[in-house]
PDB file of N, CA and C in Angstrom:
ATOM      1  N   MET A   1       1.103  -0.816   0.262  1.00  0.00           N
ATOM      2  CA  MET A   1       0.260   0.676   0.507  1.00  0.00           C
ATOM      3  C   MET A   1       0.960   1.384  -0.544  1.00  0.00           C
ATOM      4  N   PRO A   2       0.387   1.801  -0.435  1.00  0.00           N
ATOM      5  CA  PRO A   2       1.717   3.291  -0.952  1.00  0.00           C
ATOM      6  C   PRO A   2       1.258   4.540   0.792  1.00  0.00           C
ATOM      7  N   PRO A   3       2.816   4.775   0.863  1.00  0.00           N
ATOM      8  CA  PRO A   3       2.659   5.007   1.749  1.00  0.00           C
ATOM      9  C   PRO A   3       2.009   6.398   2.461  1.00  0.00           C
ATOM     10  N   GLY A   4       1.340   6.508   3.496  1.00  0.00           N
ATOM     11  CA  GLY A   4      -0.163   7.793   3.570  1.00  0.00           C
ATOM     12  C   GLY A   4      -1.589   6.988   3.693  1.00  0.00           C
ATOM     13  N   PHE A   5      -1.366   6.072   3.271  1.00  0.00           N
ATOM     14  CA  PHE A   5      -3.050   4.796   2.824  1.00  0.00           C
ATOM     15  C   PHE A   5      -2.651   4.189   4.482  1.00  0.00           C
ATOM     16  N   THR A   6      -4.278   4.090   4.260  1.00  0.00           N
ATOM     17  CA  THR A   6      -4.752   3.132   5.395  1.00  0.00           C
ATOM     18  C   THR A   6      -5.613   2.152   5.112  1.00  0.00           C
ATOM     19  N   ASP A   7      -5.675   1.444   5.146  1.00  0.00           N
ATOM     20  CA  ASP A   7      -6.788   0.402   5.604  1.00  0.00           C
ATOM     21  C   ASP A   7      -8.399   0.695   5.436  1.00  0.00           C
ATOM     22  N   ASP A   8      -8.306   1.380   6.820  1.00  0.00           N
ATOM     23  CA  ASP A   8      -9.827   2.326   7.169  1.00  0.00           C
ATOM     24  C   ASP A   8     -10.170   3.361   5.819  1.00  0.00           C
ATOM     25  N   VAL A   9      -8.472   4.273   4.947  1.00  0.00           N
ATOM     26  CA  VAL A   9      -8.750   5.034   3.477  1.00  0.00           C
ATOM     27  C   VAL A   9      -9.636   3.866   2.288  1.00  0.00           C
ATOM     28  N   VAL A  10      -8.909   3.347   2.510  1.00  0.00           N
ATOM     29  CA  VAL A  10      -8.819   3.034   0.657  1.00  0.00           C
ATOM     30  C   VAL A  10     -10.203   1.945   0.495  1.00  0.00           C
ATOM     31  N   GLY A  11     -10.754   2.891  -0.363  1.00  0.00           N
ATOM     32  CA  GLY A  11     -12.199   1.992  -0.767  1.00  0.00           C
ATOM     33  C   GLY A  11     -13.286   2.850  -0.184  1.00  0.00           C
ATOM     34  N   LEU A  12     -13.133   3.059   0.216  1.00  0.00           N
ATOM     35  CA  LEU A  12     -14.174   3.893   1.487  1.00  0.00           C
ATOM     36  C   LEU A  12     -14.956   4.693   0.838  1.00  0.00           C
ATOM     37  N   ALA A  13     -16.055   4.769   0.373  1.00  0.00           N
ATOM     38  CA  ALA A  13     -17.081   5.091  -0.205  1.00  0.00           C
ATOM     39  C   ALA A  13     -17.986   6.046   0.458  1.00  0.00           C
ATOM     40  N   LEU A  14     -17.847   7.245   0.354  1.00  0.00           N
ATOM     41  CA  LEU A  14     -18.628   8.229   1.320  1.00  0.00           C
ATOM     42  C   LEU A  14     -20.135   8.481   0.571  1.00  0.00           C
ATOM     43  N   PRO A  15     -21.664   8.562   1.894  1.00  0.00           N
ATOM     44  CA  PRO A  15     -22.595   8.089   1.889  1.00  0.00           C
ATOM     45  C   PRO A  15     -23.000   9.481   0.190  1.00  0.00           C
ATOM     46  N   GLU A  16     -22.356  10.851   0.006  1.00  0.00           N
ATOM     47  CA  GLU A  16     -22.240  11.395  -0.993  1.00  0.00           C
ATOM     48  C   GLU A  16     -21.952  11.156  -2.305  1.00  0.00           C
ATOM     49  N   SER A  17     -21.548  10.053  -2.049  1.00  0.00           N
ATOM     50  CA  SER A  17     -20.193   9.695  -3.303  1.00  0.00           C
ATOM     51  C   SER A  17     -20.689   8.899  -4.643  1.00  0.00           C
ATOM     52  N   ARG A  18     -20.737   9.507  -6.161  1.00  0.00           N
ATOM     53  CA  ARG A  18     -21.541   8.909  -6.405  1.00  0.00           C
ATOM     54  C   ARG A  18     -20.502   8.266  -7.876  1.00  0.00           C
ATOM     55  N   PRO A  19     -21.098   6.402  -8.671  1.00  0.00           N
ATOM     56  CA  PRO A  19     -20.551   6.046  -9.554  1.00  0.00           C
ATOM     57  C   PRO A  19     -19.477   7.029 -10.271  1.00  0.00           C
ATOM     58  N   ALA A  20     -18.651   6.412 -11.238  1.00  0.00           N
ATOM     59  CA  ALA A  20     -17.918   7.507 -11.671  1.00  0.00           C
ATOM     60  C   ALA A  20     -15.862   6.418 -12.297  1.00  0.00           C
ATOM     61  N   ALA A  21     -16.336   7.276 -13.719  1.00  0.00           N
ATOM     62  CA  ALA A  21     -15.226   6.507 -14.530  1.00  0.00           C
ATOM     63  C   ALA A  21     -13.975   7.476 -15.155  1.00  0.00           C
ATOM     64  N   VAL A  22     -12.930   7.613 -15.011  1.00  0.00           N
ATOM     65  CA  VAL A  22     -12.220   8.254 -16.403  1.00  0.00           C
ATOM     66  C   VAL A  22     -11.652   6.974 -16.915  1.00  0.00           C
ATOM     67  N   LEU A  23     -10.443   7.732 -18.261  1.00  0.00           N
ATOM     68  CA  LEU A  23      -9.824   7.164 -19.430  1.00  0.00           C
ATOM     69  C   LEU A  23      -8.514   7.799 -18.965  1.00  0.00           C
ATOM     70  N   VAL A  24      -7.369   7.221 -19.094  1.00  0.00           N
ATOM     71  CA  VAL A  24      -6.186   7.254 -19.013  1.00  0.00           C
ATOM     72  C   VAL A  24      -5.693   7.381 -20.623  1.00  0.00           C
ATOM     73  N   PRO A  25      -5.641   7.909 -21.189  1.00  0.00           N
ATOM     74  CA  PRO A  25      -5.639   7.797 -23.184  1.00  0.00           C
ATOM     75  C   PRO A  25      -3.777   8.358 -22.733  1.00  0.00           C
ATOM     76  N   LEU A  26      -2.878   6.739 -23.370  1.00  0.00           N
ATOM     77  CA  LEU A  26      -1.978   7.125 -22.702  1.00  0.00           C
ATOM     78  C   LEU A  26      -1.422   7.399 -25.145  1.00  0.00           C
ATOM     79  N   VAL A  27      -0.413   8.403 -25.574  1.00  0.00           N
ATOM     80  CA  VAL A  27      -0.750   8.930 -26.623  1.00  0.00           C
ATOM     81  C   VAL A  27       1.042   8.210 -26.919  1.00  0.00           C
ATOM     82  N   MET A  28       1.619   6.974 -27.813  1.00  0.00           N
ATOM     83  CA  MET A  28       2.839   6.455 -27.939  1.00  0.00           C
ATOM     84  C   MET A  28       3.260   7.189 -29.382  1.00  0.00           C
ATOM     85  N   HIS A  29       3.971   7.915 -29.425  1.00  0.00           N
ATOM     86  CA  HIS A  29       4.369   8.890 -30.906  1.00  0.00           C
ATOM     87  C   HIS A  29       6.106   8.775 -29.925  1.00  0.00           C
ATOM     88  N   ALA A  30       6.839   9.032 -30.613  1.00  0.00           N
ATOM     89  CA  ALA A  30       8.233   9.082 -30.324  1.00  0.00           C
ATOM     90  C   ALA A  30       8.188   9.691 -28.613  1.00  0.00           C
ATOM     91  N   GLN A  31       7.748  10.964 -28.354  1.00  0.00           N
ATOM     92  CA  GLN A  31       7.695  10.992 -26.933  1.00  0.00           C
ATOM     93  C   GLN A  31       6.319  10.838 -26.874  1.00  0.00           C
ATOM     94  N   PRO A  32       6.515   9.144 -25.942  1.00  0.00           N
ATOM     95  CA  PRO A  32       4.743   9.294 -25.633  1.00  0.00           C
ATOM     96  C   PRO A  32       4.265  10.842 -24.595  1.00  0.00           C
ATOM     97  N   ALA A  33       2.497  10.737 -24.848  1.00  0.00           N
ATOM     98  CA  ALA A  33       1.817  11.554 -23.500  1.00  0.00           C
ATOM     99  C   ALA A  33       0.908  11.248 -22.780  1.00  0.00           C
ATOM    100  N   ILE A  34       0.269  11.606 -22.098  1.00  0.00           N
ATOM    101  CA  ILE A  34      -1.216  11.967 -21.417  1.00  0.00           C
ATOM    102  C   ILE A  34      -2.525  12.268 -22.357  1.00  0.00           C
ATOM    103  N   LEU A  35      -3.129  11.698 -22.360  1.00  0.00           N
ATOM    104  CA  LEU A  35      -4.371  12.920 -23.022  1.00  0.00           C
ATOM    105  C   LEU A  35      -5.331  13.482 -22.028  1.00  0.00           C
ATOM    106  N   LEU A  36      -5.668  14.978 -22.274  1.00  0.00           N
ATOM    107  CA  LEU A  36      -6.145  15.851 -20.848  1.00  0.00           C
ATOM    108  C   LEU A  36      -7.375  16.587 -21.423  1.00  0.00           C
ATOM    109  N   THR A  37      -8.482  16.788 -20.383  1.00  0.00           N
ATOM    110  CA  THR A  37      -8.728  17.041 -21.347  1.00  0.00           C
ATOM    111  C   THR A  37      -8.918  19.145 -20.258  1.00  0.00           C
ATOM    112  N   LEU A  38      -9.570  20.356 -20.509  1.00  0.00           N
ATOM    113  CA  LEU A  38      -9.734  21.324 -20.583  1.00  0.00           C
ATOM    114  C   LEU A  38     -11.308  21.218 -19.236  1.00  0.00           C
ATOM    115  N   ARG A  39     -11.699  21.713 -18.464  1.00  0.00           N
ATOM    116  CA  ARG A  39     -13.074  21.500 -18.254  1.00  0.00           C
ATOM    117  C   ARG A  39     -13.566  23.075 -18.768  1.00  0.00           C
ATOM    118  N   SER A  40     -14.636  23.093 -19.067  1.00  0.00           N
ATOM    119  CA  SER A  40     -15.123  24.629 -19.456  1.00  0.00           C
ATOM    120  C   SER A  40     -15.610  24.914 -17.994  1.00  0.00           C
ATOM    121  N   ALA A  41     -15.236  26.961 -18.002  1.00  0.00           N
ATOM    122  CA  ALA A  41     -15.315  27.520 -17.077  1.00  0.00           C
ATOM    123  C   ALA A  41     -16.759  27.342 -16.624  1.00  0.00           C
ATOM    124  N   ASP A  42     -17.239  27.503 -17.226  1.00  0.00           N
ATOM    125  CA  ASP A  42     -18.720  27.880 -17.082  1.00  0.00           C
ATOM    126  C   ASP A  42     -19.331  26.466 -16.132  1.00  0.00           C
ATOM    127  N   LEU A  43     -19.028  25.429 -15.983  1.00  0.00           N
ATOM    128  CA  LEU A  43     -19.343  24.197 -14.764  1.00  0.00           C
ATOM    129  C   LEU A  43     -19.596  24.559 -13.867  1.00  0.00           C
ATOM    130  N   ARG A  44     -20.166  24.408 -12.919  1.00  0.00           N
ATOM    131  CA  ARG A  44     -20.523  24.800 -11.178  1.00  0.00           C
ATOM    132  C   ARG A  44     -19.621  23.555 -10.763  1.00  0.00           C
ATOM    133  N   SER A  45     -18.812  22.894 -11.431  1.00  0.00           N
ATOM    134  CA  SER A  45     -18.006  21.807 -10.182  1.00  0.00           C
ATOM    135  C   SER A  45     -16.410  21.345 -11.205  1.00  0.00           C
ATOM    136  N   HIS A  46     -15.473  22.214 -10.451  1.00  0.00           N
ATOM    137  CA  HIS A  46     -14.614  21.834 -11.304  1.00  0.00           C
ATOM    138  C   HIS A  46     -14.250  22.433 -12.253  1.00  0.00           C
ATOM    139  N   ALA A  47     -14.292  23.464 -11.853  1.00  0.00           N
ATOM    140  CA  ALA A  47     -14.771  24.411 -13.399  1.00  0.00           C
ATOM    141  C   ALA A  47     -13.145  24.933 -13.678  1.00  0.00           C
ATOM    142  N   GLY A  48     -13.024  25.061 -14.993  1.00  0.00           N
ATOM    143  CA  GLY A  48     -12.099  25.078 -15.410  1.00  0.00           C
ATOM    144  C   GLY A  48     -10.629  24.527 -15.297  1.00  0.00           C
ATOM    145  N   GLN A  49     -10.661  23.399 -15.053  1.00  0.00           N
ATOM    146  CA  GLN A  49      -8.899  22.283 -14.016  1.00  0.00           C
ATOM    147  C   GLN A  49      -9.539  21.184 -15.384  1.00  0.00           C
ATOM    148  N   VAL A  50      -7.748  20.953 -15.321  1.00  0.00           N
ATOM    149  CA  VAL A  50      -7.623  19.862 -15.668  1.00  0.00           C
ATOM    150  C   VAL A  50      -7.809  18.828 -15.627  1.00  0.00           C
ATOM    151  N   ALA A  51      -8.102  16.984 -16.367  1.00  0.00           N
ATOM    152  CA  ALA A  51      -8.832  16.956 -15.961  1.00  0.00           C
ATOM    153  C   ALA A  51      -9.032  14.931 -16.939  1.00  0.00           C
ATOM    154  N   PHE A  52      -8.934  14.230 -16.900  1.00  0.00           N
ATOM    155  CA  PHE A  52      -8.629  13.366 -17.079  1.00  0.00           C
ATOM    156  C   PHE A  52     -10.259  13.453 -17.779  1.00  0.00           C
ATOM    157  N   PRO A  53     -10.427  12.221 -19.222  1.00  0.00           N
ATOM    158  CA  PRO A  53     -12.241  12.116 -20.091  1.00  0.00           C
ATOM    159  C   PRO A  53     -12.861  11.436 -19.236  1.00  0.00           C
ATOM    160  N   GLY A  54     -13.909  11.430 -19.199  1.00  0.00           N
ATOM    161  CA  GLY A  54     -15.227  10.644 -18.289  1.00  0.00           C
ATOM    162  C   GLY A  54     -16.044  12.018 -17.127  1.00  0.00           C
ATOM    163  N   GLY A  55     -16.554  10.911 -16.143  1.00  0.00           N
ATOM    164  CA  GLY A  55     -17.268  10.858 -15.738  1.00  0.00           C
ATOM    165  C   GLY A  55     -18.117   9.902 -15.020  1.00  0.00           C
ATOM    166  N   ARG A  56     -19.497  11.044 -14.075  1.00  0.00           N
ATOM    167  CA  ARG A  56     -20.714  10.293 -13.441  1.00  0.00           C
ATOM    168  C   ARG A  56     -20.601   9.037 -14.548  1.00  0.00           C
ATOM    169  N   VAL A  57     -21.694   8.293 -13.758  1.00  0.00           N
ATOM    170  CA  VAL A  57     -21.655   6.816 -14.819  1.00  0.00           C
ATOM    171  C   VAL A  57     -22.888   6.635 -14.690  1.00  0.00           C
ATOM    172  N   GLU A  58     -23.804   7.320 -15.560  1.00  0.00           N
ATOM    173  CA  GLU A  58     -25.200   7.349 -15.770  1.00  0.00           C
ATOM    174  C   GLU A  58     -25.808   6.243 -15.476  1.00  0.00           C
ATOM    175  N   ALA A  59     -27.190   6.016 -15.636  1.00  0.00           N
ATOM    176  CA  ALA A  59     -28.156   4.821 -15.181  1.00  0.00           C
ATOM    177  C   ALA A  59     -28.171   4.900 -17.019  1.00  0.00           C
ATOM    178  N   GLY A  60     -27.453   3.152 -16.092  1.00  0.00           N
ATOM    179  CA  GLY A  60     -28.216   2.166 -17.764  1.00  0.00           C
ATOM    180  C   GLY A  60     -26.455   2.357 -18.425  1.00  0.00           C
ATOM    181  N   GLU A  61     -25.442   3.076 -18.090  1.00  0.00           N
ATOM    182  CA  GLU A  61     -24.552   3.199 -18.575  1.00  0.00           C
ATOM    183  C   GLU A  61     -23.775   2.766 -17.980  1.00  0.00           C
ATOM    184  N   THR A  62     -22.583   1.352 -18.051  1.00  0.00           N
ATOM    185  CA  THR A  62     -21.197   1.299 -18.388  1.00  0.00           C
ATOM    186  C   THR A  62     -19.975   1.646 -17.647  1.00  0.00           C
ATOM    187  N   ALA A  63     -19.112   1.598 -17.094  1.00  0.00           N
ATOM    188  CA  ALA A  63     -18.285   2.764 -16.400  1.00  0.00           C
ATOM    189  C   ALA A  63     -16.839   2.844 -18.189  1.00  0.00           C
ATOM    190  N   GLU A  64     -16.970   1.880 -18.403  1.00  0.00           N
ATOM    191  CA  GLU A  64     -16.077   2.121 -19.884  1.00  0.00           C
ATOM    192  C   GLU A  64     -17.110   2.804 -20.554  1.00  0.00           C
ATOM    193  N   GLN A  65     -18.755   3.039 -21.092  1.00  0.00           N
ATOM    194  CA  GLN A  65     -19.230   3.610 -21.327  1.00  0.00           C
ATOM    195  C   GLN A  65     -18.876   5.349 -20.535  1.00  0.00           C
ATOM    196  N   ALA A  66     -19.331   5.277 -19.660  1.00  0.00           N
ATOM    197  CA  ALA A  66     -18.298   7.012 -18.884  1.00  0.00           C
ATOM    198  C   ALA A  66     -17.455   7.154 -19.549  1.00  0.00           C
ATOM    199  N   ALA A  67     -16.601   6.578 -19.274  1.00  0.00           N
ATOM    200  CA  ALA A  67     -14.943   6.998 -19.720  1.00  0.00           C
ATOM    201  C   ALA A  67     -14.830   7.256 -21.119  1.00  0.00           C
ATOM    202  N   LEU A  68     -15.671   6.385 -21.643  1.00  0.00           N
ATOM    203  CA  LEU A  68     -15.067   6.861 -23.291  1.00  0.00           C
ATOM    204  C   LEU A  68     -16.054   8.223 -23.465  1.00  0.00           C
TER     205      LEU A  68
END
């Protein structure tokens, strides 16, 4: 387990948490890179932040679909 993590924190699901999924797209060129997105400045949550593609898992959707 990484330093600073304990069993009582890893895997903890908070009552207000929602299922979500992200994708970590690796771009394999001469110099590998990770593809990130810039969130809109108009969003209520995490506006203007750099993030991995993905988001909340909606009803009837798989984690894979949410990540894509």
